[in-house]
Coordinates of C-alpha atoms in Angstrom, one line a residue:
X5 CA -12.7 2.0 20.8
X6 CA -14.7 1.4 17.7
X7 CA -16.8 -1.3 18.7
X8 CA -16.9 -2.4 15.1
X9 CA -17.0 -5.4 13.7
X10 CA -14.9 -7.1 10.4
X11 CA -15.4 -10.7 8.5
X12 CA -12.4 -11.2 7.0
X13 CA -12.6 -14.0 3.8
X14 CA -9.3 -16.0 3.2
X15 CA -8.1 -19.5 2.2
X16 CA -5.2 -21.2 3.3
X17 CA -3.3 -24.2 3.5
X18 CA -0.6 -27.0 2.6
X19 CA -1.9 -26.7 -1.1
X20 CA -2.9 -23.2 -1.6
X21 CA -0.3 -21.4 1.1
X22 CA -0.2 -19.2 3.5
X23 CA 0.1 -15.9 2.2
X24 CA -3.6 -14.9 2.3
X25 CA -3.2 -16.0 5.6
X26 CA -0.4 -14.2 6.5
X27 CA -2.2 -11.0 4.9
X28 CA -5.6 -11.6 6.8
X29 CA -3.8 -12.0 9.8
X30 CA -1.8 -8.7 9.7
X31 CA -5.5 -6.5 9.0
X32 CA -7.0 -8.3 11.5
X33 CA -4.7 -7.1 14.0
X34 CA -4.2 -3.9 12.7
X35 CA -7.9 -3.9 13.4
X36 CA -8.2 -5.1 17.0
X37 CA -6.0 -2.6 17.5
X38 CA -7.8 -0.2 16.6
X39 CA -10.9 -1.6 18.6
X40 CA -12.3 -3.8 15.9
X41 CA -13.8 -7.4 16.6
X42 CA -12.4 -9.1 14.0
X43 CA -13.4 -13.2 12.9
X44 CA -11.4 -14.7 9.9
X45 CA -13.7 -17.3 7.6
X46 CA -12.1 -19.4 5.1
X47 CA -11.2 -22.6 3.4
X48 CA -8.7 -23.3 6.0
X49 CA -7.5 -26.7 6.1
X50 CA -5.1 -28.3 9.5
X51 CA -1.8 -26.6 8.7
X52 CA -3.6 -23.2 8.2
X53 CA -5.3 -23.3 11.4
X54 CA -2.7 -24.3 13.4
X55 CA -0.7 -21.3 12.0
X56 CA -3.6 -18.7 12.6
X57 CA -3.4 -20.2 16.1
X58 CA 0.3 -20.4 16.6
X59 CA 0.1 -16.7 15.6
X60 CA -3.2 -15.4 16.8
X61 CA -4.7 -17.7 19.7
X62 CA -7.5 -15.2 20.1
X63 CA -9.2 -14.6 17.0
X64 CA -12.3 -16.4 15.8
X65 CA -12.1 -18.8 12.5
X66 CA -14.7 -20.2 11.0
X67 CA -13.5 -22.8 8.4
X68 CA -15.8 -24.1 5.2
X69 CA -13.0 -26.6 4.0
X70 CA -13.2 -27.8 0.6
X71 CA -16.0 -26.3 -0.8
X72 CA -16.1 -22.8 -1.9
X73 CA -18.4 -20.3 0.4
X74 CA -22.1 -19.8 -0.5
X75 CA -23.8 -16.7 -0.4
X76 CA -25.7 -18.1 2.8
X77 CA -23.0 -18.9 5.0
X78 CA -21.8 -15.0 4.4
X79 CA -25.3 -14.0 5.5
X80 CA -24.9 -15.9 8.4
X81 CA -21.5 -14.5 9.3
X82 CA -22.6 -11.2 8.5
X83 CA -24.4 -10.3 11.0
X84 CA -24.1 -7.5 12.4
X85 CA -20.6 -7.1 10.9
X86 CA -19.6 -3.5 9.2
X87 CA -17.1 -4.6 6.9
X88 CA -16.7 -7.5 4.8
X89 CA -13.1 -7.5 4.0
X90 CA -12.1 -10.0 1.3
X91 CA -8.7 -11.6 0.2
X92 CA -8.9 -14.4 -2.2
X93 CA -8.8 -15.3 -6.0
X94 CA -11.3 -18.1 -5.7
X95 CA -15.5 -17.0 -7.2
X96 CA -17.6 -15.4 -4.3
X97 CA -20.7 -14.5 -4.8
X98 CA -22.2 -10.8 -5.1
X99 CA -22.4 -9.9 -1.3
X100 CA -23.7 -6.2 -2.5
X101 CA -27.1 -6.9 -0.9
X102 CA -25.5 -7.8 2.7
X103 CA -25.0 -4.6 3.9
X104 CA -21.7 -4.4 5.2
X105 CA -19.0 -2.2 3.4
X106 CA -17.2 -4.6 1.1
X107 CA -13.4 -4.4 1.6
X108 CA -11.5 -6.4 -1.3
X109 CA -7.9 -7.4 -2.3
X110 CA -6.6 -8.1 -5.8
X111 CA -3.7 -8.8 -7.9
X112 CA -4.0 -7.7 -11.2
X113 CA -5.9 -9.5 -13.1
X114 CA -6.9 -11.5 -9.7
X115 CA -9.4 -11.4 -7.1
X116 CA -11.3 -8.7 -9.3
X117 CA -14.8 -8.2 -8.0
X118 CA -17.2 -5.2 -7.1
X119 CA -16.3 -3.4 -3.6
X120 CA -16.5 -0.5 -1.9
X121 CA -12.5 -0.4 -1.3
X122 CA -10.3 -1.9 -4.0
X123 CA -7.0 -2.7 -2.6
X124 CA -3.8 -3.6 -5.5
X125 CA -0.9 -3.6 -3.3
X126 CA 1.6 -4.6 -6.2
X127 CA 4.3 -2.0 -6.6
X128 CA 2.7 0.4 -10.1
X129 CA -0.2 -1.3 -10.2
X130 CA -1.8 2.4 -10.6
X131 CA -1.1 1.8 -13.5
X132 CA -2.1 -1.5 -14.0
X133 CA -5.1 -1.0 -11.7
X134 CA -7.8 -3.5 -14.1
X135 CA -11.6 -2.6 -13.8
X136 CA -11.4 0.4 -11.4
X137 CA -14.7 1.4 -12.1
X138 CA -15.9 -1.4 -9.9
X139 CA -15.3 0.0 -7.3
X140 CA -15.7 3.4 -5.2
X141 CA -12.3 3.7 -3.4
X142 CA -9.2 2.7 -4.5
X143 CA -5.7 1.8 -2.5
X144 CA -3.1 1.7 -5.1
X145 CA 0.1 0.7 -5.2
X146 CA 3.4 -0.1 -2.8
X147 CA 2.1 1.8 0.2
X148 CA -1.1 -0.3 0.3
X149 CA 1.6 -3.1 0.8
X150 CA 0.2 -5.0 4.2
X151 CA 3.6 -5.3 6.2
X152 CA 3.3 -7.8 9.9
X153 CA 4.0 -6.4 12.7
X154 CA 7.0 -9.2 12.7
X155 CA 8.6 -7.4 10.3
X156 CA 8.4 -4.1 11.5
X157 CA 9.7 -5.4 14.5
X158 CA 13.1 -6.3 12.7
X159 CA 13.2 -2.8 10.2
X160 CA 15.5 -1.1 12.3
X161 CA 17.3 -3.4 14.3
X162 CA 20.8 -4.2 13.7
X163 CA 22.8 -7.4 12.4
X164 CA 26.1 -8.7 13.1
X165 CA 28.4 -8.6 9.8
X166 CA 29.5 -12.1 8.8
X167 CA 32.5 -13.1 6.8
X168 CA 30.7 -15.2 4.7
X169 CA 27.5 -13.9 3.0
X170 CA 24.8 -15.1 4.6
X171 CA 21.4 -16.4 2.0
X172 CA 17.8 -17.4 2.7
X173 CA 15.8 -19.4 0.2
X174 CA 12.2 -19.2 0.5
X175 CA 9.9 -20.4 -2.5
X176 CA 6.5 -20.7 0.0
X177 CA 4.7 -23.3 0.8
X178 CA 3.8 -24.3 -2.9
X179 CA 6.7 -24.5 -4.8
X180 CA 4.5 -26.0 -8.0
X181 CA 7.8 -26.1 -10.1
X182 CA 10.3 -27.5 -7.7
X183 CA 12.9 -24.5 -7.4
X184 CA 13.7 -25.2 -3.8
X185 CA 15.7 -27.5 -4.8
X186 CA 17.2 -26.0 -8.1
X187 CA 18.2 -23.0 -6.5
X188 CA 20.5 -24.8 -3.5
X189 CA 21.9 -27.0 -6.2
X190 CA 22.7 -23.7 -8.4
X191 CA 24.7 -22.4 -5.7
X192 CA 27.5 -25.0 -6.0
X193 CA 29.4 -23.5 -8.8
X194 CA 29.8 -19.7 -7.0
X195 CA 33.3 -18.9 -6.8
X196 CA 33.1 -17.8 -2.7
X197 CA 31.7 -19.7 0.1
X198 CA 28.2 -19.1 1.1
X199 CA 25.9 -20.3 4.1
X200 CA 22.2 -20.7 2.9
X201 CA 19.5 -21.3 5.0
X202 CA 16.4 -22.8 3.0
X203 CA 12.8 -22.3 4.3
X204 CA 10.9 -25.9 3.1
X205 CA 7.2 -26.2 5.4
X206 CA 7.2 -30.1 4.0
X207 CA 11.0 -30.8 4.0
X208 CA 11.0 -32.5 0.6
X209 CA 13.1 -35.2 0.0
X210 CA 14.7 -33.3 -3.2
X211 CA 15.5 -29.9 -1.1
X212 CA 16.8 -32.0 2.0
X213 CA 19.2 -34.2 -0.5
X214 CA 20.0 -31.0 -2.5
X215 CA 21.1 -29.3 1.3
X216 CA 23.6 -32.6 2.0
X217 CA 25.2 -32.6 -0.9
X218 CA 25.8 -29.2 -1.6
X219 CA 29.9 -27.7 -1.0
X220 CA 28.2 -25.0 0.9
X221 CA 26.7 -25.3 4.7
X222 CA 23.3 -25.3 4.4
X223 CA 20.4 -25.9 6.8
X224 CA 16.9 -26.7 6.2
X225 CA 14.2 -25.3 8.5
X226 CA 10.3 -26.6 8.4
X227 CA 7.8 -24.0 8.9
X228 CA 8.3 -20.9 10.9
X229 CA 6.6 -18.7 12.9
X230 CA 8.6 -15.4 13.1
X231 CA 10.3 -15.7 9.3
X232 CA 11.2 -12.2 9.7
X233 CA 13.4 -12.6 13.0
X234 CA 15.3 -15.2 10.8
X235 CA 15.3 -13.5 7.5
X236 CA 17.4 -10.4 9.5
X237 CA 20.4 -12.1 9.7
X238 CA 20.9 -13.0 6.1
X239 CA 22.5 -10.7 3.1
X240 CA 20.0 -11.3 0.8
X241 CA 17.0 -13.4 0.1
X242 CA 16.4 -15.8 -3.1
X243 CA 12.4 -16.1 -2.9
X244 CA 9.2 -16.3 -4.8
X245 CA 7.6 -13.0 -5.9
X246 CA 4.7 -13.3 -3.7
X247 CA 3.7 -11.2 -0.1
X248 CA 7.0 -11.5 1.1
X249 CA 8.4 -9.6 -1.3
X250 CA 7.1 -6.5 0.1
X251 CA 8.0 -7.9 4.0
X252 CA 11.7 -7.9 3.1
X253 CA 12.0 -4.8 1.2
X254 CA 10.6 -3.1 4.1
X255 CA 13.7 -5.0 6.3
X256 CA 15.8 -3.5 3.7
X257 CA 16.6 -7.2 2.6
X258 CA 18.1 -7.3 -1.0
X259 CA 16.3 -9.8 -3.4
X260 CA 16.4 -12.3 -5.8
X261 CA 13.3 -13.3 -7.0
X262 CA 11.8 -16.2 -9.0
X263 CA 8.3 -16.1 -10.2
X264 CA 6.8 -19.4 -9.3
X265 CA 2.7 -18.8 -9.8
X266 CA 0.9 -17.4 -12.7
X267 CA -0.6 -14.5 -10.2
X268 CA 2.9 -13.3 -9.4
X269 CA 3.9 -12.4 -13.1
X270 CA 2.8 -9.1 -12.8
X271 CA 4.7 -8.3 -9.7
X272 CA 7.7 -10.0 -10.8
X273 CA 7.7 -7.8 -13.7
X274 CA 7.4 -4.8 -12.0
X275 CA 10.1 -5.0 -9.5
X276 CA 12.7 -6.3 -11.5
X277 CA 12.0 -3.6 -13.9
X278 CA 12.4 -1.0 -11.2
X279 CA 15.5 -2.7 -10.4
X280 CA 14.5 -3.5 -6.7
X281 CA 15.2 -6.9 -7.2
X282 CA 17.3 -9.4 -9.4
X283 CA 15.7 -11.2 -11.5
X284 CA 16.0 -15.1 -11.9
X285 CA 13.1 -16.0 -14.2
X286 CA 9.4 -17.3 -14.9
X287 CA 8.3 -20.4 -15.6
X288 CA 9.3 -23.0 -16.5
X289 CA 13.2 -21.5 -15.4
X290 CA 15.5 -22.4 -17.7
X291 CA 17.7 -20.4 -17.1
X292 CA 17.6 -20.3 -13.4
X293 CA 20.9 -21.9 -12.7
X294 CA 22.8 -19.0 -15.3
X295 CA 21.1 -16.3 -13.6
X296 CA 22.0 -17.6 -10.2
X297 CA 25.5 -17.8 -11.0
X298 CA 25.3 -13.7 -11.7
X299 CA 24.4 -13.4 -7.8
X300 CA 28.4 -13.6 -7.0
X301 CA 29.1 -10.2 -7.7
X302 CA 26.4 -8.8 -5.7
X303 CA 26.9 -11.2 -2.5
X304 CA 30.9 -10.0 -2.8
X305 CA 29.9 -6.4 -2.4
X306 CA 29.3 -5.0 0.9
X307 CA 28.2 -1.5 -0.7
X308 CA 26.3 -2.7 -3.2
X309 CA 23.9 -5.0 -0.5
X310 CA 24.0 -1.7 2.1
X311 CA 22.9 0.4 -0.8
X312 CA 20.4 -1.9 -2.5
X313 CA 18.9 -2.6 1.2
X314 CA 18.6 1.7 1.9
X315 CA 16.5 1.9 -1.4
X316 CA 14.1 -0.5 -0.5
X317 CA 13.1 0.9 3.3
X318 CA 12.5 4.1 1.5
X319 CA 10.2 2.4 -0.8
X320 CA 7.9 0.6 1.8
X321 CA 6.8 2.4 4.8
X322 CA 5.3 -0.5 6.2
X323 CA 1.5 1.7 6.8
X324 CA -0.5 -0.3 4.5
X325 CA -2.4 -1.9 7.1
X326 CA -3.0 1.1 8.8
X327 CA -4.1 2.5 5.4
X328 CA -6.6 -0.1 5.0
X329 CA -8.2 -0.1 8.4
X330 CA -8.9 3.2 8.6
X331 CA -10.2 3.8 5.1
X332 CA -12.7 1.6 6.6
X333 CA -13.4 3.7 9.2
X334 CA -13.6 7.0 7.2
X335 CA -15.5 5.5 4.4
X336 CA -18.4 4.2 7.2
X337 CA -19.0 7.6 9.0
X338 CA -18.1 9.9 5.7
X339 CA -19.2 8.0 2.4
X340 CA -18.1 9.7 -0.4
X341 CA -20.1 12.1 -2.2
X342 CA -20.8 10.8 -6.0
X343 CA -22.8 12.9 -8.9
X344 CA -22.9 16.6 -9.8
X345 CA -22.0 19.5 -7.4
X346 CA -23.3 23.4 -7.7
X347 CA -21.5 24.1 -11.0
X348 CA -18.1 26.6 -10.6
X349 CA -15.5 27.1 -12.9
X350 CA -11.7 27.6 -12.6
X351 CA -8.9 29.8 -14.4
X352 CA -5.3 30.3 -13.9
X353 CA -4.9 33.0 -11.8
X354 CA -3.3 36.2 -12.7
X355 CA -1.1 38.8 -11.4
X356 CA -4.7 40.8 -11.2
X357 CA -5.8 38.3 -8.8
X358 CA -3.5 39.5 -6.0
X359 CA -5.1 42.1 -4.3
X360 CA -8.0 39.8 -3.3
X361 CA -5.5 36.6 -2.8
X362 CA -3.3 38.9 -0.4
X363 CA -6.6 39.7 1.6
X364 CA -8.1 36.1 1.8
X365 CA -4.5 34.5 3.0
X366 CA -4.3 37.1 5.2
X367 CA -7.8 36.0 6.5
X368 CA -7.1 34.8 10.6
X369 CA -9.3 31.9 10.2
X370 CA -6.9 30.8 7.0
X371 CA -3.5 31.6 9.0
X372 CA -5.0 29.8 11.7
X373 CA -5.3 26.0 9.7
X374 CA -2.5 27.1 7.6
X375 CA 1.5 25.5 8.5
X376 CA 2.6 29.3 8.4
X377 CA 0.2 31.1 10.4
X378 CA 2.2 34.8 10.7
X379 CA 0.7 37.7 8.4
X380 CA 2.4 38.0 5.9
X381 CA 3.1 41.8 3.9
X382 CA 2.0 42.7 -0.1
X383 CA 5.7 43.1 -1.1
X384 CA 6.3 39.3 0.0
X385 CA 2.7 38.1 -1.2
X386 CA 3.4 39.6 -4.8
X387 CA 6.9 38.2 -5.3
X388 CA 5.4 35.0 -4.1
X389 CA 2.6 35.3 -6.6
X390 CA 4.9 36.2 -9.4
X391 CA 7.0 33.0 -8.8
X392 CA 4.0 31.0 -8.7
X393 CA 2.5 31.8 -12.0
X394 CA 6.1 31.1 -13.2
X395 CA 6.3 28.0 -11.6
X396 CA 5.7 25.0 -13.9
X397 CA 5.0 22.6 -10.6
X398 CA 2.6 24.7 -9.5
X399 CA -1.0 25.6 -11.0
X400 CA -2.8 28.5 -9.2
X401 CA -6.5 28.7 -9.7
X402 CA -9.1 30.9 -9.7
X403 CA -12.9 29.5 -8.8
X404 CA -15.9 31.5 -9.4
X405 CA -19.6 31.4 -9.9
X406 CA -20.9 33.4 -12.4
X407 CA -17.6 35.6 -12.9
X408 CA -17.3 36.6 -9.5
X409 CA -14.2 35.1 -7.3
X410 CA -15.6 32.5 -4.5
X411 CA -12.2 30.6 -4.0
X412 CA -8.7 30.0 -4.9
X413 CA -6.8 26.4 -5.0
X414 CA -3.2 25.7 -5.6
X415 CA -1.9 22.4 -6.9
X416 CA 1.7 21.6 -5.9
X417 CA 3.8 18.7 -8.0
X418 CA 4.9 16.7 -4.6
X419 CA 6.0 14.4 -6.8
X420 CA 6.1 13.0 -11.0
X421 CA 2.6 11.2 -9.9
X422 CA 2.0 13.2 -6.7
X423 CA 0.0 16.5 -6.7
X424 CA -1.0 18.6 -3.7
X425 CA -3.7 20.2 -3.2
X426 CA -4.7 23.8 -1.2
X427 CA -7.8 25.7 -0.8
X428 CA -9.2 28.7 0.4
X429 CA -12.8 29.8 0.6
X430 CA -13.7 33.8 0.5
X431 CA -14.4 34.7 4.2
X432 CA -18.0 36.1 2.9
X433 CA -18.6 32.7 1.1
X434 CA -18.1 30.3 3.7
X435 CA -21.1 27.8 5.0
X436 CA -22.8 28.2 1.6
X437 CA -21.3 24.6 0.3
X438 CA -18.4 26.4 -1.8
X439 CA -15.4 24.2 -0.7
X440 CA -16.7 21.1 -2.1
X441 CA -17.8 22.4 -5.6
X442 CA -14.1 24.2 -5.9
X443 CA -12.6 20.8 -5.0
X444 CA -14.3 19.4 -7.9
X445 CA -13.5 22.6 -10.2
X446 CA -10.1 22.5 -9.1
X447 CA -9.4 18.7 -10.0
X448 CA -11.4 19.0 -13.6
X449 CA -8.9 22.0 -14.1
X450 CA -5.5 19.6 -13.5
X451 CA -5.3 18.4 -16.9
X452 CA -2.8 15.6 -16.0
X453 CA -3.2 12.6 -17.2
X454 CA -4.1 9.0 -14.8
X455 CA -3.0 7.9 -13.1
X456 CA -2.0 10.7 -10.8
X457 CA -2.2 10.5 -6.9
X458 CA -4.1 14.2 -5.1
X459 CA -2.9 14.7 -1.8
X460 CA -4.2 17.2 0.9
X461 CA -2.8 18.1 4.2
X462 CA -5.1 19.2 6.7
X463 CA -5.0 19.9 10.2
X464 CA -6.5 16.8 12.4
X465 CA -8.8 20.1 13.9
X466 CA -9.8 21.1 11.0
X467 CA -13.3 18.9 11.4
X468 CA -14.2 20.7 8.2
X469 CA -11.4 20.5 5.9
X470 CA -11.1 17.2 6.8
X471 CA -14.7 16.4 6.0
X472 CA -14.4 17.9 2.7
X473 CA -11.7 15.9 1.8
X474 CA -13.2 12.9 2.8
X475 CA -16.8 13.5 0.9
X476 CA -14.4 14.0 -2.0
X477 CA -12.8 10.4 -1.6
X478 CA -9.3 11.2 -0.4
X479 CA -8.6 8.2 2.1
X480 CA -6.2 7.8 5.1
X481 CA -2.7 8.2 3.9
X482 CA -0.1 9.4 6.4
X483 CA -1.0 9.9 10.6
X484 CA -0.9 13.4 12.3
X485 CA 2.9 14.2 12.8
X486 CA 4.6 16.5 15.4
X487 CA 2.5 19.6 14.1
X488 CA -1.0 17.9 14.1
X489 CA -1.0 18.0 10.2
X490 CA -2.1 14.8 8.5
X491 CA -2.2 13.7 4.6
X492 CA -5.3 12.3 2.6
X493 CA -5.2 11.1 -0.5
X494 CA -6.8 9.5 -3.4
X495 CA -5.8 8.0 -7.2
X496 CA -7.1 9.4 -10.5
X497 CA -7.0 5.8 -11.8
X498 CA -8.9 6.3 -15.3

């Protein structure tokens, strides 16, 4: 247990939604989890307190309704806290001089503020990552996706197969431009019977006369606690491009999505682009009703819904919470190391090099942190070396200091952004600080351009490995598995 403590900023509510909420809520128990003492603080109106407590009765909220928070009512709060972990687009004030490790969410162009952890959970958005330089840490990207445990719950389980395709419709609680209701309507004209099940926390007139007088059966459901237990038996969803998004592709729940908020125009873009989702337009939608009308195809395939829902399990792994939480952790008992190191420098490695390559990864105290831990014979090591100087996935370095070898590290393409990384220290070298200025060497000399994600696997005994790696600012990125072995990892952003 971590005994730790985590102020978790959010606002919520009939007006401004729940999907902060929903996001807060997931961290925060992620967090207990993990022996955290977590207390959300917020403008959180009725509605959003009632759901924290429909869906958390134990964890603390302190509400500040209305008004925005002051500097001085996070000092209060902050107490004694460690992290200060914040997820809203509203102004907050510079909480630098607090102490606490500040944790921060953003969308874009949203929610952008100095932190010690910047979180963009939008799918690319390494690429679109804006003002990364305020900030130490990064999470980037679909596998910083914060997935409830709701969900997860329902990402292998079975559904029975209808003979009518089954379709949610789920806008949020905002729905600033109405679609609710223009979306049931623009089911009318589809060839095929459909049932629809529409998601409306206020029951507007408009949806609820839309629902009676559509030729389809549809039903109209208030506000729900376990969306995700619902949203399992339907073929696909027709929903805003917001959180859930990211909840339903990791059911494996095809999409249609509508962008309904200015913040959600990035996302929108993105996925559609990839192709993970259908798109059925921006504001102000006038061509919502056309593009629903292409959704008859899909809804009569079978195949095409079973494939489409395959790709997007692959896609999100549902860890992002995890991810976050324990970047927290590593980041307050190993900060990273900023500034100059002891200066080395790195080559490519030549066929020269393998006498003294041969020796070190023969080394026992390499074999024994290494996944193949056997010796291994020169004939084998110098057709190996051969390939790898061939390879063009695979750059081989030399480091040394003043001329003379220190260390070797390999860079593996895992991936068309994904590069991993390997090292090994000369037995006679070790305990002198080497490792950490060959990291450095070794990343200068990968002359790929951002954004790029460096990966490391090390071995969960390997208390010095995984130190370095840490120091160096690779985060949390994949558990132990079967062998013990465990992945780090950390964005070149800029």
């Amino acid at each position: 247990m971590s005994g730790r403590r985590v102020l978790l900023h959010c606002n919520a509510g009939v007006e401004s939604g729940m999907g902060h909420l929903m996001r807060t809520l997931t961290v925060a128990r992620i967090a207990r989890d993990r022996g955290w003492s977590p207390t959300v603080f917020g403008d959180v109106d009725e509605a959003g307190a009632d759901t924290l407590r429909r869906m958390d009765p134990d964890l603390p909220l302190v509400t500040t309704q209305g008004a925005e928070a002051s500097i001085g009512e996070f000092a209060d709060l902050a107490r004694g806290v460690d992290v200060i972990h914040l997820d809203s687009y509203r102004e907050i004030p510079d909480l630098s001089s607090l102490g606490p490790l500040i944790s921060n969410m953003q969308d874009g162009p949203f929610g952008v503020r100095d932190a010690d952890l910047a979180i963009d959970a939008n799918l690319a958005s390494e690429r679109t990552f804006v003002n990364p330089e305020r900030s130490v840490s990064h999470l980037a990207g679909i596998d910083a996706a914060v997935v409830r445990a709701q969900v997860l719950a329902q990402r292998d389980v079975r559904t029975t197969p209808s003979a009518v395709p089954r379709v949610l419709v789920v806008m949020g609680g905002t729905d600033p431009h109405g679609v609710t209701a223009r979306v049931v309507a623009a089911f009318d004209p589809l060839p095929s019977e459909v049932q629809i099940t529409v998601i409306d926390p206020r029951r507007r007139e408009e949806v609820v006369s839309a629902a009676e007088s559509s030729r389809h059966a549809v039903e109209v459901l208030g506000f729900v606690d376990d969306l995700p237990a619902i949203a399992r038996d339907h073929d696909l969803a027709v929903t805003a491009a917001g959180t859930s998004v990211w909840d339903f592709a990791c059911m494996g729940l095809p999409m249609a999505l509508v962008c309904v908020a200015d913040n959600q125009r990035v996302g929108y873009r993105q996925v559609v682009e990839r192709g993970l989702a259908i798109g059925l337009g921006e504001p102000p939608h006038q061509s919502l009703e056309e593009r629903i009308g292409l959704l008859a195809d899909l809804l009569e395939s079978p195949e095409s819904l079973a494939e489409t829902a395959a790709a997007l399990k692959r896609i999100v792994d549902g860890l992002g919470s995890w991810r976050i939480v324990t970047s927290w952790e590593q980041l307050l008992s190993t900060p990273p190391q900023v500034g100059p190191r002891t200066a080395l420098s790195a080559r490519p490695a030549m066929i020269d090099d393998g006498q003294k390559l041969f020796e070190w990864r023969n080394d026992p105290t390499v074999r024994l942190n290494s996944r193949s831990r056997g010796e291994i014979d020169r004939g084998s090591h110098d057709e190996w070396l051969a390939r790898s100087l061939e390879d063009p996935d695979r750059l081989l370095l030399m480091i040394e200091s003043d001329g003379m070898p220190v260390a070797t590290c390999r860079w593996d393409r895992r991936s068309a952004d994904t590069w991993e990384i390997s090292i090994t220290v000369a037995p006679e070298m070790r305990g002198r600080g080497v490792a950490a200025s060959a990291v450095q060497a070794a990343e200068s000399a990968l002359a790929e351009l951002p954004p790029i994600r460096l990966v490391a696997v090390v071995h969960r005994d390997n208390a010095a490995s995984r130190r370095l790696f840490e120091r160096a600012g690779y985060l949390p990125h994949l558990p132990a598995d079967g062998d013990g072995f465990l992945t780090v990892a950390r964005w070149r952003l800029s």
